[in-house]
């Protein structure tokens, strides 16, 4: 029953797609082409694996990602530097057991040594008070609202300041950079990996 959080691998994508599309109304359904694009451009794409089965995932990207999501573009227009959580999905039988908090702590540890803000959105149509409350308890504040496209649902755009970032910026990013240790390394997108091969 051990649970591991690890970087996604290409052979995980079928399981990730199935999990995404079984998630219900709180997550937009997708197809393999869109998921593969996320796989290629995401700076953070990690899965939770239990007993050789993918039981959750979180996808996030930085402000320079090649991504056309209207919510991501809203953050690009309003903030210079951020990590944007595009989606998090937890298998239905594991919801309410803390895996979402584990993922959010993990993505925060990625973000706080790189950017001043962690951002995301939650659907207001249909409203899910559990999701709104979860983000509030994780320190997110509403910074805007918008409709996704002409006929899409209304969303609340959320941001969380990362208080450790000024220290990291002054001591490391503006000096010699982050230490060369495995837990600080960047995910190497597949397209980049193929060029270097």
mmCIF file of C-alpha atoms in Angstrom:
data_model
loop_
_atom_site.group_PDB
_atom_site.id
_atom_site.type_symbol
_atom_site.label_atom_id
_atom_site.label_comp_id
_atom_site.label_asym_id
_atom_site.label_seq_id
_atom_site.Cartn_x
_atom_site.Cartn_y
_atom_site.Cartn_z
ATOM 1 C CA UNK A 1 0.000 0.000 0.000
ATOM 2 C CA UNK A 2 3.034 2.336 -0.227
ATOM 3 C CA UNK A 3 2.356 5.580 -2.071
ATOM 4 C CA UNK A 4 5.011 7.277 -4.206
ATOM 5 C CA UNK A 5 4.954 10.737 -5.793
ATOM 6 C CA UNK A 6 7.192 10.781 -8.864
ATOM 7 C CA UNK A 7 7.690 12.462 -12.218
ATOM 8 C CA UNK A 8 5.351 11.232 -14.925
ATOM 9 C CA UNK A 9 6.704 8.875 -17.577
ATOM 10 C CA UNK A 10 5.423 8.626 -21.111
ATOM 11 C CA UNK A 11 3.968 5.157 -20.540
ATOM 12 C CA UNK A 12 1.804 6.638 -17.720
ATOM 13 C CA UNK A 13 -0.190 8.842 -20.093
ATOM 14 C CA UNK A 14 -2.971 6.329 -20.851
ATOM 15 C CA UNK A 15 -3.642 5.900 -17.116
ATOM 16 C CA UNK A 16 -3.457 9.676 -16.554
ATOM 17 C CA UNK A 17 -5.950 10.285 -19.373
ATOM 18 C CA UNK A 18 -8.406 7.713 -17.981
ATOM 19 C CA UNK A 19 -8.123 9.200 -14.474
ATOM 20 C CA UNK A 20 -8.642 12.728 -15.839
ATOM 21 C CA UNK A 21 -11.752 11.811 -17.790
ATOM 22 C CA UNK A 22 -13.300 9.886 -14.882
ATOM 23 C CA UNK A 23 -12.896 12.865 -12.526
ATOM 24 C CA UNK A 24 -16.324 14.410 -13.066
ATOM 25 C CA UNK A 25 -17.439 18.004 -13.563
ATOM 26 C CA UNK A 26 -14.630 19.584 -11.513
ATOM 27 C CA UNK A 27 -12.039 18.783 -14.202
ATOM 28 C CA UNK A 28 -12.307 19.484 -17.917
ATOM 29 C CA UNK A 29 -12.208 16.306 -20.004
ATOM 30 C CA UNK A 30 -9.318 16.073 -22.441
ATOM 31 C CA UNK A 31 -7.957 13.819 -25.167
ATOM 32 C CA UNK A 32 -4.561 12.235 -25.768
ATOM 33 C CA UNK A 33 -3.419 14.992 -28.113
ATOM 34 C CA UNK A 34 -4.017 17.714 -25.493
ATOM 35 C CA UNK A 35 -2.553 15.568 -22.732
ATOM 36 C CA UNK A 36 0.566 14.911 -24.803
ATOM 37 C CA UNK A 37 0.931 18.675 -25.317
ATOM 38 C CA UNK A 38 0.768 19.141 -21.536
ATOM 39 C CA UNK A 39 3.326 16.361 -21.164
ATOM 40 C CA UNK A 40 5.618 18.243 -23.550
ATOM 41 C CA UNK A 41 5.257 21.749 -22.049
ATOM 42 C CA UNK A 42 4.633 21.246 -18.322
ATOM 43 C CA UNK A 43 7.447 22.229 -15.983
ATOM 44 C CA UNK A 44 5.914 20.069 -13.236
ATOM 45 C CA UNK A 45 3.999 16.874 -14.047
ATOM 46 C CA UNK A 46 3.972 14.343 -11.234
ATOM 47 C CA UNK A 47 1.883 11.283 -10.495
ATOM 48 C CA UNK A 48 0.946 9.386 -7.350
ATOM 49 C CA UNK A 49 1.481 5.669 -7.722
ATOM 50 C CA UNK A 50 0.152 3.024 -5.360
ATOM 51 C CA UNK A 51 0.549 -0.714 -5.937
ATOM 52 C CA UNK A 52 1.734 -0.052 -9.529
ATOM 53 C CA UNK A 53 -1.423 1.986 -10.267
ATOM 54 C CA UNK A 54 -1.648 5.726 -11.001
ATOM 55 C CA UNK A 55 -4.037 7.158 -8.388
ATOM 56 C CA UNK A 56 -3.474 10.884 -8.896
ATOM 57 C CA UNK A 57 -1.551 13.537 -10.772
ATOM 58 C CA UNK A 58 -0.825 17.267 -10.794
ATOM 59 C CA UNK A 59 0.258 19.313 -13.820
ATOM 60 C CA UNK A 60 1.765 22.796 -13.481
ATOM 61 C CA UNK A 61 3.758 25.186 -15.622
ATOM 62 C CA UNK A 62 5.665 28.414 -15.405
ATOM 63 C CA UNK A 63 4.758 31.677 -17.068
ATOM 64 C CA UNK A 64 6.750 31.009 -20.264
ATOM 65 C CA UNK A 65 4.972 27.755 -21.185
ATOM 66 C CA UNK A 66 3.463 27.374 -24.658
ATOM 67 C CA UNK A 67 -0.077 26.940 -23.397
ATOM 68 C CA UNK A 68 -3.288 28.522 -24.676
ATOM 69 C CA UNK A 69 -5.575 28.005 -21.662
ATOM 70 C CA UNK A 70 -7.604 31.208 -21.070
ATOM 71 C CA UNK A 71 -6.950 30.958 -17.340
ATOM 72 C CA UNK A 72 -3.196 30.531 -17.843
ATOM 73 C CA UNK A 73 -3.251 33.471 -20.275
ATOM 74 C CA UNK A 74 -5.067 35.587 -17.650
ATOM 75 C CA UNK A 75 -2.202 34.997 -15.226
ATOM 76 C CA UNK A 76 0.348 35.754 -17.968
ATOM 77 C CA UNK A 77 -1.360 39.097 -18.558
ATOM 78 C CA UNK A 78 -1.370 40.017 -14.855
ATOM 79 C CA UNK A 79 1.842 38.547 -13.383
ATOM 80 C CA UNK A 80 5.441 38.422 -14.506
ATOM 81 C CA UNK A 81 6.512 35.233 -12.741
ATOM 82 C CA UNK A 82 4.441 32.334 -11.382
ATOM 83 C CA UNK A 83 3.769 28.606 -11.373
ATOM 84 C CA UNK A 84 0.258 27.802 -12.605
ATOM 85 C CA UNK A 85 -1.488 24.613 -11.442
ATOM 86 C CA UNK A 86 -3.436 23.494 -14.493
ATOM 87 C CA UNK A 87 -5.093 20.455 -12.983
ATOM 88 C CA UNK A 88 -5.003 18.007 -10.128
ATOM 89 C CA UNK A 89 -6.910 14.737 -10.137
ATOM 90 C CA UNK A 90 -7.191 12.183 -7.345
ATOM 91 C CA UNK A 91 -8.786 8.747 -7.813
ATOM 92 C CA UNK A 92 -12.270 8.758 -6.292
ATOM 93 C CA UNK A 93 -11.482 6.129 -3.639
ATOM 94 C CA UNK A 94 -8.567 8.229 -2.304
ATOM 95 C CA UNK A 95 -10.304 11.601 -2.141
ATOM 96 C CA UNK A 96 -10.505 13.084 1.329
ATOM 97 C CA UNK A 97 -7.410 11.239 2.571
ATOM 98 C CA UNK A 98 -4.846 14.040 2.164
ATOM 99 C CA UNK A 99 -3.338 13.219 -1.230
ATOM 100 C CA UNK A 100 -4.381 16.620 -2.618
ATOM 101 C CA UNK A 101 -2.510 18.344 0.238
ATOM 102 C CA UNK A 102 0.543 16.185 -0.443
ATOM 103 C CA UNK A 103 0.521 17.243 -4.103
ATOM 104 C CA UNK A 104 0.049 20.920 -3.200
ATOM 105 C CA UNK A 105 2.957 20.764 -0.726
ATOM 106 C CA UNK A 106 5.092 19.094 -3.399
ATOM 107 C CA UNK A 107 4.296 21.651 -6.118
ATOM 108 C CA UNK A 108 4.854 24.448 -3.599
ATOM 109 C CA UNK A 109 8.327 23.076 -2.859
ATOM 110 C CA UNK A 110 8.997 23.206 -6.613
ATOM 111 C CA UNK A 111 7.594 26.732 -6.990
ATOM 112 C CA UNK A 112 8.975 28.501 -3.924
ATOM 113 C CA UNK A 113 12.594 28.265 -5.096
ATOM 114 C CA UNK A 114 11.726 29.626 -8.552
ATOM 115 C CA UNK A 115 8.851 32.136 -8.462
ATOM 116 C CA UNK A 116 6.978 34.433 -6.063
ATOM 117 C CA UNK A 117 3.456 33.101 -6.793
ATOM 118 C CA UNK A 118 1.590 29.818 -7.032
ATOM 119 C CA UNK A 119 -1.629 30.207 -9.059
ATOM 120 C CA UNK A 120 -4.675 28.186 -10.102
ATOM 121 C CA UNK A 121 -8.413 28.474 -10.606
ATOM 122 C CA UNK A 122 -11.516 26.819 -9.240
ATOM 123 C CA UNK A 123 -14.865 26.473 -10.942
ATOM 124 C CA UNK A 124 -17.681 28.629 -9.631
ATOM 125 C CA UNK A 125 -20.154 26.996 -12.049
ATOM 126 C CA UNK A 126 -20.924 24.447 -10.791
ATOM 127 C CA UNK A 127 -19.632 25.660 -7.438
ATOM 128 C CA UNK A 128 -17.830 23.121 -5.296
ATOM 129 C CA UNK A 129 -17.535 24.484 -1.753
ATOM 130 C CA UNK A 130 -15.162 21.695 -0.758
ATOM 131 C CA UNK A 131 -12.690 22.804 -3.456
ATOM 132 C CA UNK A 132 -13.094 26.493 -2.586
ATOM 133 C CA UNK A 133 -12.503 25.734 1.109
ATOM 134 C CA UNK A 134 -9.494 23.513 0.345
ATOM 135 C CA UNK A 135 -7.769 26.309 -1.566
ATOM 136 C CA UNK A 136 -8.588 28.842 1.133
ATOM 137 C CA UNK A 137 -7.019 26.639 3.803
ATOM 138 C CA UNK A 138 -3.942 26.279 1.589
ATOM 139 C CA UNK A 139 -3.495 30.066 1.618
ATOM 140 C CA UNK A 140 -4.887 30.988 -1.810
ATOM 141 C CA UNK A 141 -6.679 34.311 -2.309
ATOM 142 C CA UNK A 142 -8.988 35.279 -5.140
ATOM 143 C CA UNK A 143 -7.311 37.729 -7.526
ATOM 144 C CA UNK A 144 -9.944 37.734 -10.283
ATOM 145 C CA UNK A 145 -12.856 35.991 -11.969
ATOM 146 C CA UNK A 146 -13.647 35.233 -15.591
ATOM 147 C CA UNK A 147 -15.722 33.039 -17.845
ATOM 148 C CA UNK A 148 -13.849 30.397 -19.801
ATOM 149 C CA UNK A 149 -14.689 31.435 -23.334
ATOM 150 C CA UNK A 150 -18.049 32.830 -24.441
ATOM 151 C CA UNK A 151 -20.211 29.998 -23.059
ATOM 152 C CA UNK A 152 -17.841 28.384 -20.583
ATOM 153 C CA UNK A 153 -18.103 28.172 -16.814
ATOM 154 C CA UNK A 154 -17.172 31.024 -14.483
ATOM 155 C CA UNK A 155 -13.947 30.512 -12.542
ATOM 156 C CA UNK A 156 -12.288 32.113 -9.549
ATOM 157 C CA UNK A 157 -8.619 32.889 -10.273
ATOM 158 C CA UNK A 158 -6.470 32.262 -7.210
ATOM 159 C CA UNK A 159 -2.916 33.120 -6.173
ATOM 160 C CA UNK A 160 -0.758 32.349 -3.183
ATOM 161 C CA UNK A 161 2.339 34.375 -2.364
ATOM 162 C CA UNK A 162 5.380 32.244 -1.567
ATOM 163 C CA UNK A 163 7.061 34.007 1.366
ATOM 164 C CA UNK A 164 10.354 32.127 1.050
ATOM 165 C CA UNK A 165 10.976 33.356 -2.509
ATOM 166 C CA UNK A 166 12.655 36.709 -1.606
ATOM 167 C CA UNK A 167 15.242 34.816 0.453
ATOM 168 C CA UNK A 168 15.877 32.330 -2.379
ATOM 169 C CA UNK A 169 16.065 35.123 -4.971
ATOM 170 C CA UNK A 170 18.558 37.194 -2.975
ATOM 171 C CA UNK A 171 20.759 34.348 -1.749
ATOM 172 C CA UNK A 172 20.713 32.059 -4.776
ATOM 173 C CA UNK A 173 18.946 33.203 -7.945
ATOM 174 C CA UNK A 174 20.697 36.604 -8.023
ATOM 175 C CA UNK A 175 24.047 35.008 -7.075
ATOM 176 C CA UNK A 176 25.285 31.660 -8.432
ATOM 177 C CA UNK A 177 21.905 29.969 -8.912
ATOM 178 C CA UNK A 178 20.317 27.072 -7.076
ATOM 179 C CA UNK A 179 22.562 24.323 -5.723
ATOM 180 C CA UNK A 180 23.073 21.372 -8.071
ATOM 181 C CA UNK A 181 21.170 18.784 -6.054
ATOM 182 C CA UNK A 182 18.598 16.300 -7.402
ATOM 183 C CA UNK A 183 15.575 17.683 -5.513
ATOM 184 C CA UNK A 184 16.081 21.114 -7.134
ATOM 185 C CA UNK A 185 16.539 19.860 -10.699
ATOM 186 C CA UNK A 186 14.117 20.880 -13.444
ATOM 187 C CA UNK A 187 11.901 18.426 -15.291
ATOM 188 C CA UNK A 188 13.363 18.000 -18.744
ATOM 189 C CA UNK A 189 10.497 18.153 -21.250
ATOM 190 C CA UNK A 190 10.587 15.292 -23.785
ATOM 191 C CA UNK A 191 11.179 17.583 -26.795
ATOM 192 C CA UNK A 192 14.338 18.955 -25.126
ATOM 193 C CA UNK A 193 15.482 15.473 -24.147
ATOM 194 C CA UNK A 194 15.206 14.272 -27.774
ATOM 195 C CA UNK A 195 17.309 17.178 -29.084
ATOM 196 C CA UNK A 196 20.104 16.303 -26.633
ATOM 197 C CA UNK A 197 19.997 12.583 -27.463
#
